[in-house]
XYZ file of C-alpha atoms in Angstrom:
564
model
C 260.555 176.055 153.383
C 257.971 172.807 154.274
C 258.403 170.153 151.237
C 254.823 171.078 149.869
C 256.006 174.592 149.119
C 258.956 172.711 148.007
C 256.411 170.672 144.668
C 254.777 173.892 144.215
C 257.510 176.036 143.988
C 259.454 173.709 141.513
C 256.262 173.075 138.991
C 255.838 176.736 138.636
C 259.718 176.583 137.970
C 258.997 173.712 135.974
C 257.396 176.639 133.790
C 253.394 174.436 134.473
C 250.440 176.751 135.746
C 248.076 174.203 135.966
C 247.091 171.079 137.723
C 245.076 168.534 137.482
C 243.585 166.921 141.072
C 242.079 164.996 143.534
C 242.764 165.970 147.420
C 242.470 163.811 150.053
C 243.921 162.708 152.928
C 247.898 161.706 152.111
C 248.144 164.478 149.680
C 246.369 167.285 152.027
C 249.914 168.983 153.281
C 250.530 169.805 149.866
C 246.576 170.613 148.737
C 247.029 173.375 152.548
C 249.795 174.663 151.538
C 247.758 175.821 148.003
C 245.458 177.634 149.084
C 248.135 180.014 149.336
C 249.242 179.371 145.652
C 245.474 180.068 143.793
C 247.733 183.114 142.226
C 250.595 181.067 140.469
C 248.838 177.644 139.507
C 245.015 176.836 138.819
C 243.903 174.030 140.569
C 241.044 171.698 137.995
C 239.255 170.029 140.935
C 237.694 166.783 138.858
C 235.245 164.118 139.754
C 237.534 160.999 139.493
C 241.275 160.524 139.408
C 241.281 158.528 136.373
C 239.528 162.226 134.564
C 242.820 163.393 135.487
C 244.986 161.901 134.071
C 242.852 161.973 130.796
C 242.766 165.657 131.651
C 245.792 166.031 131.558
C 246.991 164.142 128.684
C 244.595 166.789 126.263
C 246.679 168.925 128.295
C 249.635 167.928 127.210
C 248.457 166.759 123.214
C 247.320 170.595 122.719
C 250.279 172.785 125.070
C 253.532 169.994 123.493
C 254.703 169.637 127.538
C 253.617 168.261 130.343
C 250.196 168.541 132.584
C 251.038 167.321 136.066
C 248.256 165.334 138.123
C 248.068 165.627 142.179
C 246.089 163.127 143.439
C 246.152 161.528 146.741
C 247.596 157.629 147.493
C 245.086 154.355 147.547
C 242.366 154.230 145.654
C 242.251 158.150 145.141
C 247.043 156.414 142.728
C 245.025 153.510 141.917
C 242.011 155.386 139.942
C 244.323 157.170 137.878
C 246.614 153.565 136.699
C 244.602 153.437 133.541
C 245.294 156.559 132.615
C 249.253 156.442 133.400
C 249.137 153.469 131.150
C 246.854 155.238 128.399
C 249.784 158.253 128.540
C 253.063 155.585 128.244
C 251.419 153.804 124.912
C 250.537 157.144 123.477
C 253.578 158.709 124.618
C 251.975 161.832 126.753
C 254.410 163.550 129.124
C 253.066 163.339 132.604
C 254.595 164.133 135.633
C 251.579 163.109 138.777
C 252.446 163.193 142.125
C 251.041 161.192 143.797
C 250.552 161.315 148.572
C 251.618 158.762 150.179
C 252.195 157.437 153.814
C 254.441 158.929 156.252
C 257.568 156.120 156.518
C 256.936 154.973 159.008
C 254.318 153.461 158.275
C 255.636 152.313 154.298
C 255.430 148.252 154.404
C 252.998 148.031 156.268
C 249.413 148.156 155.363
C 248.834 151.255 156.603
C 245.342 152.371 155.982
C 245.438 154.114 152.064
C 248.468 152.626 151.221
C 249.581 150.813 148.147
C 252.597 149.926 146.489
C 253.017 153.044 144.225
C 255.904 152.293 142.999
C 255.532 148.262 142.387
C 252.223 149.225 140.523
C 253.246 152.647 138.603
C 256.752 151.164 137.205
C 255.328 148.911 133.926
C 253.210 151.706 133.070
C 255.627 154.733 133.921
C 259.125 156.476 132.404
C 260.413 156.410 135.398
C 259.004 156.478 138.723
C 260.153 157.999 141.892
C 259.892 157.705 145.687
C 260.223 160.771 147.624
C 260.423 160.110 151.684
C 262.974 163.675 152.570
C 261.189 167.766 151.897
C 265.076 168.483 150.337
C 264.643 165.428 147.379
C 261.915 166.822 146.302
C 263.137 170.344 143.792
C 265.544 167.634 143.050
C 262.604 164.703 142.069
C 260.252 167.393 140.233
C 263.928 168.612 137.590
C 264.013 165.125 136.498
C 260.670 164.141 136.719
C 259.588 166.715 134.041
C 263.479 166.635 132.194
C 262.512 162.790 130.841
C 258.710 162.862 131.321
C 259.051 165.330 128.268
C 262.997 164.646 126.411
C 263.306 161.773 123.476
C 260.044 159.800 123.860
C 257.640 161.758 126.137
C 256.128 159.727 128.536
C 254.700 159.449 132.338
C 256.174 160.021 135.178
C 255.168 159.636 138.536
C 256.183 160.848 141.759
C 254.734 159.231 144.667
C 255.981 161.383 148.433
C 255.502 160.467 152.087
C 254.085 162.916 154.793
C 257.867 162.898 155.936
C 258.408 164.532 152.442
C 255.328 166.405 152.236
C 255.834 167.801 155.685
C 259.582 168.254 156.843
C 261.375 171.447 156.231
C 264.163 171.857 153.969
C 266.140 174.851 152.317
C 264.572 175.246 148.324
C 267.393 175.751 146.273
C 265.346 176.152 142.054
C 267.030 172.862 140.315
C 267.541 172.050 137.319
C 267.930 169.303 134.933
C 269.709 168.859 131.204
C 271.257 165.048 131.726
C 270.819 161.690 132.644
C 273.652 159.465 132.873
C 273.158 156.495 130.691
C 269.942 158.782 129.584
C 270.235 159.769 125.801
C 267.071 161.662 125.263
C 267.624 163.194 121.846
C 270.349 160.417 119.879
C 272.029 161.491 116.213
C 271.772 159.879 113.624
C 275.390 159.426 112.059
C 275.588 160.930 108.093
C 276.859 157.702 106.384
C 273.596 156.406 108.191
C 271.136 159.766 106.658
C 273.729 158.553 103.368
C 272.038 155.132 102.539
C 268.822 156.177 102.960
C 268.687 159.772 100.733
C 269.574 157.233 98.365
C 267.428 154.320 99.113
C 265.356 156.394 98.363
C 266.252 158.587 95.037
C 266.021 154.561 93.861
C 263.191 154.114 94.672
C 260.113 154.338 92.333
C 257.165 153.607 94.174
C 258.040 155.061 97.952
C 255.629 155.255 100.313
C 255.395 156.842 103.845
C 253.539 156.221 106.742
C 253.576 158.389 109.690
C 252.182 158.369 113.341
C 252.459 160.384 116.465
C 256.326 160.971 116.704
C 256.096 163.365 113.483
C 253.451 165.855 115.961
C 255.904 164.826 119.019
C 259.267 166.102 116.910
C 257.495 169.572 116.056
C 257.615 168.145 112.295
C 254.792 168.634 110.158
C 256.137 171.580 107.722
C 259.556 169.504 107.763
C 256.924 166.069 107.091
C 255.080 168.396 104.289
C 258.790 168.570 102.423
C 260.015 166.486 101.871
C 257.024 165.171 100.779
C 256.872 167.264 98.496
C 260.939 167.680 97.866
C 261.033 163.543 96.855
C 257.222 163.842 95.084
C 256.352 160.250 97.897
C 253.007 160.066 98.521
C 251.930 159.705 102.349
C 249.262 158.124 105.059
C 249.060 158.707 108.392
C 248.357 156.320 111.311
C 245.460 157.092 114.381
C 247.839 159.697 116.188
C 249.198 160.865 113.717
C 246.124 163.015 112.286
C 246.000 166.151 111.142
C 250.500 166.550 111.003
C 249.131 166.945 107.483
C 246.286 169.197 105.818
C 243.154 166.953 104.801
C 244.587 168.492 101.841
C 248.353 168.250 101.068
C 248.105 167.285 98.438
C 250.749 164.633 98.916
C 248.225 163.087 102.104
C 246.037 160.073 100.893
C 244.798 159.238 104.270
C 244.550 157.259 107.036
C 246.575 153.493 107.249
C 244.803 150.482 109.217
C 241.810 148.528 109.619
C 239.348 150.863 109.324
C 241.691 153.255 107.074
C 241.480 154.462 104.163
C 241.743 151.907 101.132
C 244.520 153.625 98.940
C 247.580 153.547 101.658
C 246.593 150.819 103.096
C 246.474 148.671 99.145
C 249.418 150.595 98.486
C 251.848 149.086 101.353
C 251.008 146.066 99.326
C 252.717 147.059 96.187
C 255.521 150.662 97.313
C 259.041 149.474 96.573
C 260.419 151.599 100.047
C 258.598 152.008 102.683
C 259.205 154.883 104.617
C 258.230 155.078 109.294
C 258.457 157.790 110.683
C 257.551 158.634 113.855
C 255.017 154.938 114.972
C 255.779 151.954 116.112
C 254.017 149.100 113.860
C 251.170 148.956 115.846
C 249.429 145.716 115.537
C 245.938 147.458 114.259
C 248.380 149.635 111.442
C 249.506 145.984 110.181
C 247.951 143.287 110.572
C 248.552 140.321 110.130
C 252.770 140.662 110.481
C 253.604 137.435 107.821
C 252.051 139.572 105.232
C 253.203 143.641 105.686
C 254.822 144.766 102.950
C 256.899 142.037 102.548
C 257.441 143.123 99.180
C 259.474 146.383 100.103
C 262.202 147.875 102.319
C 262.208 149.851 104.537
C 262.992 152.519 106.639
C 262.088 153.519 109.587
C 262.608 156.547 111.272
C 262.425 156.610 115.562
C 263.372 157.896 118.871
C 262.720 154.995 120.973
C 266.027 152.734 119.777
C 262.845 150.106 121.619
C 260.561 150.527 118.927
C 263.876 149.163 116.393
C 262.938 146.968 114.818
C 261.056 145.376 117.627
C 257.921 143.906 115.509
C 258.828 144.801 111.662
C 262.573 144.150 110.929
C 263.794 147.167 108.198
C 266.320 146.923 106.071
C 267.584 150.438 107.575
C 266.979 151.533 110.653
C 268.084 155.671 111.988
C 267.578 156.377 115.026
C 266.827 160.206 115.826
C 264.222 162.432 116.004
C 261.601 163.472 113.344
C 262.641 166.703 112.576
C 266.227 166.503 112.849
C 266.258 163.423 110.395
C 263.488 164.719 108.293
C 265.269 167.449 107.319
C 268.215 166.971 106.585
C 267.088 163.957 103.953
C 265.140 166.908 102.833
C 268.537 168.358 101.841
C 270.326 165.136 100.596
C 267.162 163.576 98.319
C 266.643 164.702 94.896
C 264.081 166.325 93.513
C 262.037 164.487 91.930
C 258.249 163.489 90.274
C 256.519 159.924 90.369
C 252.922 161.198 88.131
C 252.676 157.481 88.068
C 252.222 155.940 91.610
C 251.017 159.335 92.389
C 248.080 158.467 90.049
C 247.541 155.229 92.288
C 245.608 156.926 95.764
C 242.787 158.366 92.582
C 241.737 155.193 91.403
C 241.718 153.765 94.790
C 239.732 157.377 95.819
C 236.701 155.934 93.599
C 236.235 152.767 94.763
C 235.830 153.822 97.983
C 233.248 156.484 97.435
C 231.578 154.283 95.758
C 230.919 151.556 98.066
C 231.434 153.114 100.927
C 231.731 157.116 101.321
C 228.695 158.152 99.473
C 226.404 155.727 101.588
C 227.521 157.312 104.783
C 227.325 160.664 103.714
C 224.831 160.660 101.034
C 222.533 157.600 102.185
C 219.189 156.888 100.055
C 216.862 158.024 103.548
C 216.147 155.954 106.660
C 218.638 156.960 110.252
C 221.073 159.726 109.992
C 224.553 158.057 109.398
C 227.287 158.809 111.543
C 229.310 159.326 108.534
C 227.165 162.154 107.856
C 226.767 163.559 111.681
C 230.889 163.971 111.671
C 231.126 165.635 107.834
C 228.567 168.175 108.937
C 230.272 169.277 112.353
C 233.742 169.583 110.195
C 232.458 171.429 107.226
C 230.783 173.893 110.348
C 234.074 174.290 112.324
C 236.521 174.217 109.047
C 238.518 172.027 109.766
C 240.398 174.223 112.147
C 238.506 172.683 115.908
C 240.134 170.990 118.377
C 238.269 166.874 117.538
C 238.575 164.655 121.018
C 236.965 161.356 120.428
C 236.196 158.951 122.847
C 237.143 154.859 121.878
C 234.642 152.564 119.780
C 232.737 153.047 115.837
C 232.885 156.958 116.318
C 236.256 157.262 116.380
C 236.910 155.801 113.394
C 234.238 157.361 112.002
C 235.581 161.150 113.375
C 239.036 160.011 111.825
C 237.925 159.546 108.794
C 235.695 162.127 108.025
C 236.594 164.668 109.939
C 239.099 167.016 107.829
C 241.868 168.700 109.444
C 243.427 171.976 108.088
C 246.380 172.925 111.088
C 247.741 170.877 113.364
C 247.553 169.856 116.594
C 244.130 168.953 116.045
C 242.679 164.860 116.571
C 243.034 163.815 121.004
C 242.531 160.088 120.892
C 243.054 157.442 122.722
C 245.388 154.804 121.059
C 247.680 151.932 121.772
C 245.097 151.019 124.764
C 241.660 151.740 123.689
C 240.671 153.517 126.440
C 236.576 154.721 127.126
C 236.195 156.913 129.007
C 239.270 159.019 127.819
C 237.025 161.514 125.717
C 235.386 164.019 127.662
C 238.036 164.461 130.724
C 240.406 164.865 127.874
C 238.904 167.060 125.676
C 237.779 169.857 128.879
C 242.001 169.787 128.906
C 242.333 170.831 125.763
C 239.757 173.370 126.237
C 241.787 174.389 128.671
C 245.211 174.666 127.416
C 244.097 175.945 124.797
C 240.652 178.832 125.540
C 240.265 179.713 122.041
C 240.021 176.940 119.723
C 237.190 175.462 119.544
C 236.928 172.126 121.178
C 234.625 169.282 119.735
C 234.206 166.004 121.061
C 232.567 162.799 119.010
C 231.675 160.128 121.928
C 229.475 157.616 122.446
C 227.110 156.221 124.829
C 229.197 153.927 126.368
C 232.361 155.982 126.439
C 229.888 158.750 127.439
C 228.828 157.430 130.957
C 231.835 155.554 132.102
C 233.712 159.118 132.464
C 230.084 161.160 132.570
C 230.139 162.525 136.236
C 233.131 164.725 135.063
C 230.389 166.860 133.037
C 230.729 167.949 136.793
C 233.928 169.805 136.100
C 232.959 171.904 132.924
C 229.302 172.234 135.138
C 232.104 174.398 137.409
C 234.963 175.726 135.593
C 232.828 176.669 132.784
C 235.112 174.628 130.413
C 232.848 175.100 126.889
C 233.575 171.523 125.575
C 231.391 170.910 122.547
C 229.883 167.661 123.066
C 228.273 165.199 120.477
C 226.954 162.278 121.370
C 226.720 159.432 119.142
C 223.611 157.810 120.188
C 222.127 154.283 119.555
C 221.907 152.488 122.344
C 224.871 149.792 121.464
C 228.601 150.029 122.276
C 228.478 149.969 119.145
C 231.844 148.536 117.852
C 231.925 145.502 119.935
C 228.770 144.562 118.202
C 230.255 144.945 114.484
C 232.676 142.856 115.450
C 230.280 140.170 117.565
C 227.903 140.645 113.408
C 230.928 140.144 111.897
C 232.509 137.575 113.254
C 230.421 136.547 116.035
C 227.278 135.022 114.292
C 224.996 137.571 115.813
C 225.099 136.334 119.635
C 224.998 140.101 120.528
C 226.385 139.064 124.180
C 225.902 142.742 126.685
C 226.394 144.460 123.803
C 222.523 146.917 124.500
C 222.397 149.518 126.375
C 219.509 151.276 128.144
C 220.628 154.775 128.399
C 219.241 157.528 130.099
C 217.437 161.084 130.114
C 220.916 162.901 128.536
C 218.104 165.848 128.076
C 217.347 165.527 132.771
C 221.277 164.798 132.829
C 222.562 167.969 130.296
C 220.059 170.219 132.596
C 220.807 168.928 136.271
C 224.966 170.343 134.607
C 223.269 173.757 133.908
C 224.684 172.831 130.167
C 222.485 173.933 126.718
C 221.249 170.809 124.942
C 219.687 169.825 121.716
C 218.775 166.273 120.524
C 218.820 165.735 116.901
C 216.845 162.290 115.478
C 215.950 163.722 111.769
C 217.961 164.461 109.017
C 216.650 167.698 108.549
C 217.976 168.769 111.802
C 221.113 167.924 111.036
C 222.507 170.893 110.125
C 220.099 174.041 112.013
C 221.672 171.787 115.335
C 225.598 172.032 114.724
C 225.391 175.577 113.847
C 223.128 175.761 117.617
C 226.151 173.854 118.629
C 229.124 176.348 117.869
C 227.039 179.802 118.291
C 225.694 179.339 122.193
C 228.076 180.550 124.141
C 229.909 177.505 126.477
C 228.998 173.860 127.042
C 226.871 172.109 125.332
C 225.835 169.131 123.718
C 224.797 167.345 120.610
C 222.513 164.288 120.730
C 222.846 162.705 117.682
C 220.284 159.321 117.427
C 222.171 157.564 114.706
C 221.696 154.403 112.859
C 221.711 151.418 115.656
C 222.820 148.312 113.419
C 225.411 150.486 111.603
C 228.989 149.176 111.357
C 231.910 151.426 110.039
C 233.436 150.549 106.351
C 236.390 149.756 105.308
C 237.305 147.266 107.933
C 240.632 144.513 107.861
C 239.556 141.491 109.219
C 241.237 140.668 112.136
C 244.220 138.417 111.360
C 243.970 139.216 107.409
C 246.805 140.983 105.038
C 246.461 144.625 105.481
C 245.160 144.888 101.008
C 242.314 142.005 102.243
C 239.633 144.257 102.783
C 235.231 144.461 103.084
C 234.442 147.622 102.175
C 230.772 146.870 103.581
C 228.923 143.760 104.962
C 228.998 141.854 101.562
C 232.024 143.451 98.670
C 235.786 142.407 99.384
C 238.539 144.333 97.987
């Protein structure tokens, strides 16, 4: 077989059935062979290579398996860099395959040559240049193994023209071991015993869980652990939907725009148990004051994250599913009624100062919170919620209800505007039976708006809720609060979205009045196929609560004038 054929056979052998890509000169030999594989591999033609990577991210988050991307060299490859960086920081498994010039032309600045290995080394879990057809099968097997095991992440294969066109015998390859790579470390029994003893001794323990719970499939184990220990738990942004919103031990989202209860209780607990999270600065606020009063246990599969930002009393290196299972066996069944009442008290303050004005406004323009709540109610908390980045992202996180796991897809660590639309396409392709609802601001929407062409061509039934306020809202909020209302280049003149929707053959409705909202949301969900719901919301509204930069997690703005 040619190297191109071996590549496609190897992708299929790894269990993949979908490729997100864009053809070009240096990957053309593979695309020529792909013509004969259309009954075995589905190819999604995106409109921009960044869209390919974000779509593959959405696909991977739903599938729990690597998304596959294929693109050409030079600008095609560099267009994918943002998505690869996003996938690394958010631990999303990808296999990105880029074409490359021939072996003899490497290093000569040939047409559309870039040093893709050098470019992607800092932003990928592993990268490798394939120069021979004989090396393709083993390289693909290794790529999928590395991408999907341990702490998942993006892997890049740079494939030269010689490797694509060369002839070799296809010998199916597998990979289940790499020397010096231990993807699933198991903590010693004595470490688990120490952790259990610390939990049993605590009067006010608190769990903060993140994306690692979802990645390890530990949602059930987390709920059982919390139930036996009677321990409240707060979620990071990427941990949302790992616990049902109605779980009695779930107290909300932590961090800059999180709920009052988990943020305030972080500064009151005597034991902080971090599970599958990395102490991101948007979670911790200023590190100097973060949970100084508490002992800390950190459970993570990546040794590099332990003691990196927050020094802990007991690091536990291991998979969240395994560790939580073992700890649940070891801890005593407990009851902590007074500690569990604390979230109720904090919620009453939040309801009065934050939630009521957002969900029950006294006239005026529509609020972002009431839009998100109306959509969440209509889909009964069972849809996949995808967001772009900005004010709407925080509002969607705060006001969405989740009654099914793997239901929140967003760009966390990198905060990539333009992520939402292609990620929603990938999520819908991964699970066509689930409703996929995208919340996107007018700024982020226009960054990858060309992917409406992908929706048109593929018939992808994504429901798009456009939070339309004519501003780069999150930046405008910071300019208002911290830069003396100097609104430097954040006001946007928007296009005619109705005309754009019509051009792509997508159903559309514009909503400006509160009285129209519920019927418009119902129409969106009842319409077959894609839908753009263009909701015009208050232009100058801010997202609260908010922990300002440089403040502790219990120094919280409830609105423009009130603080906790």
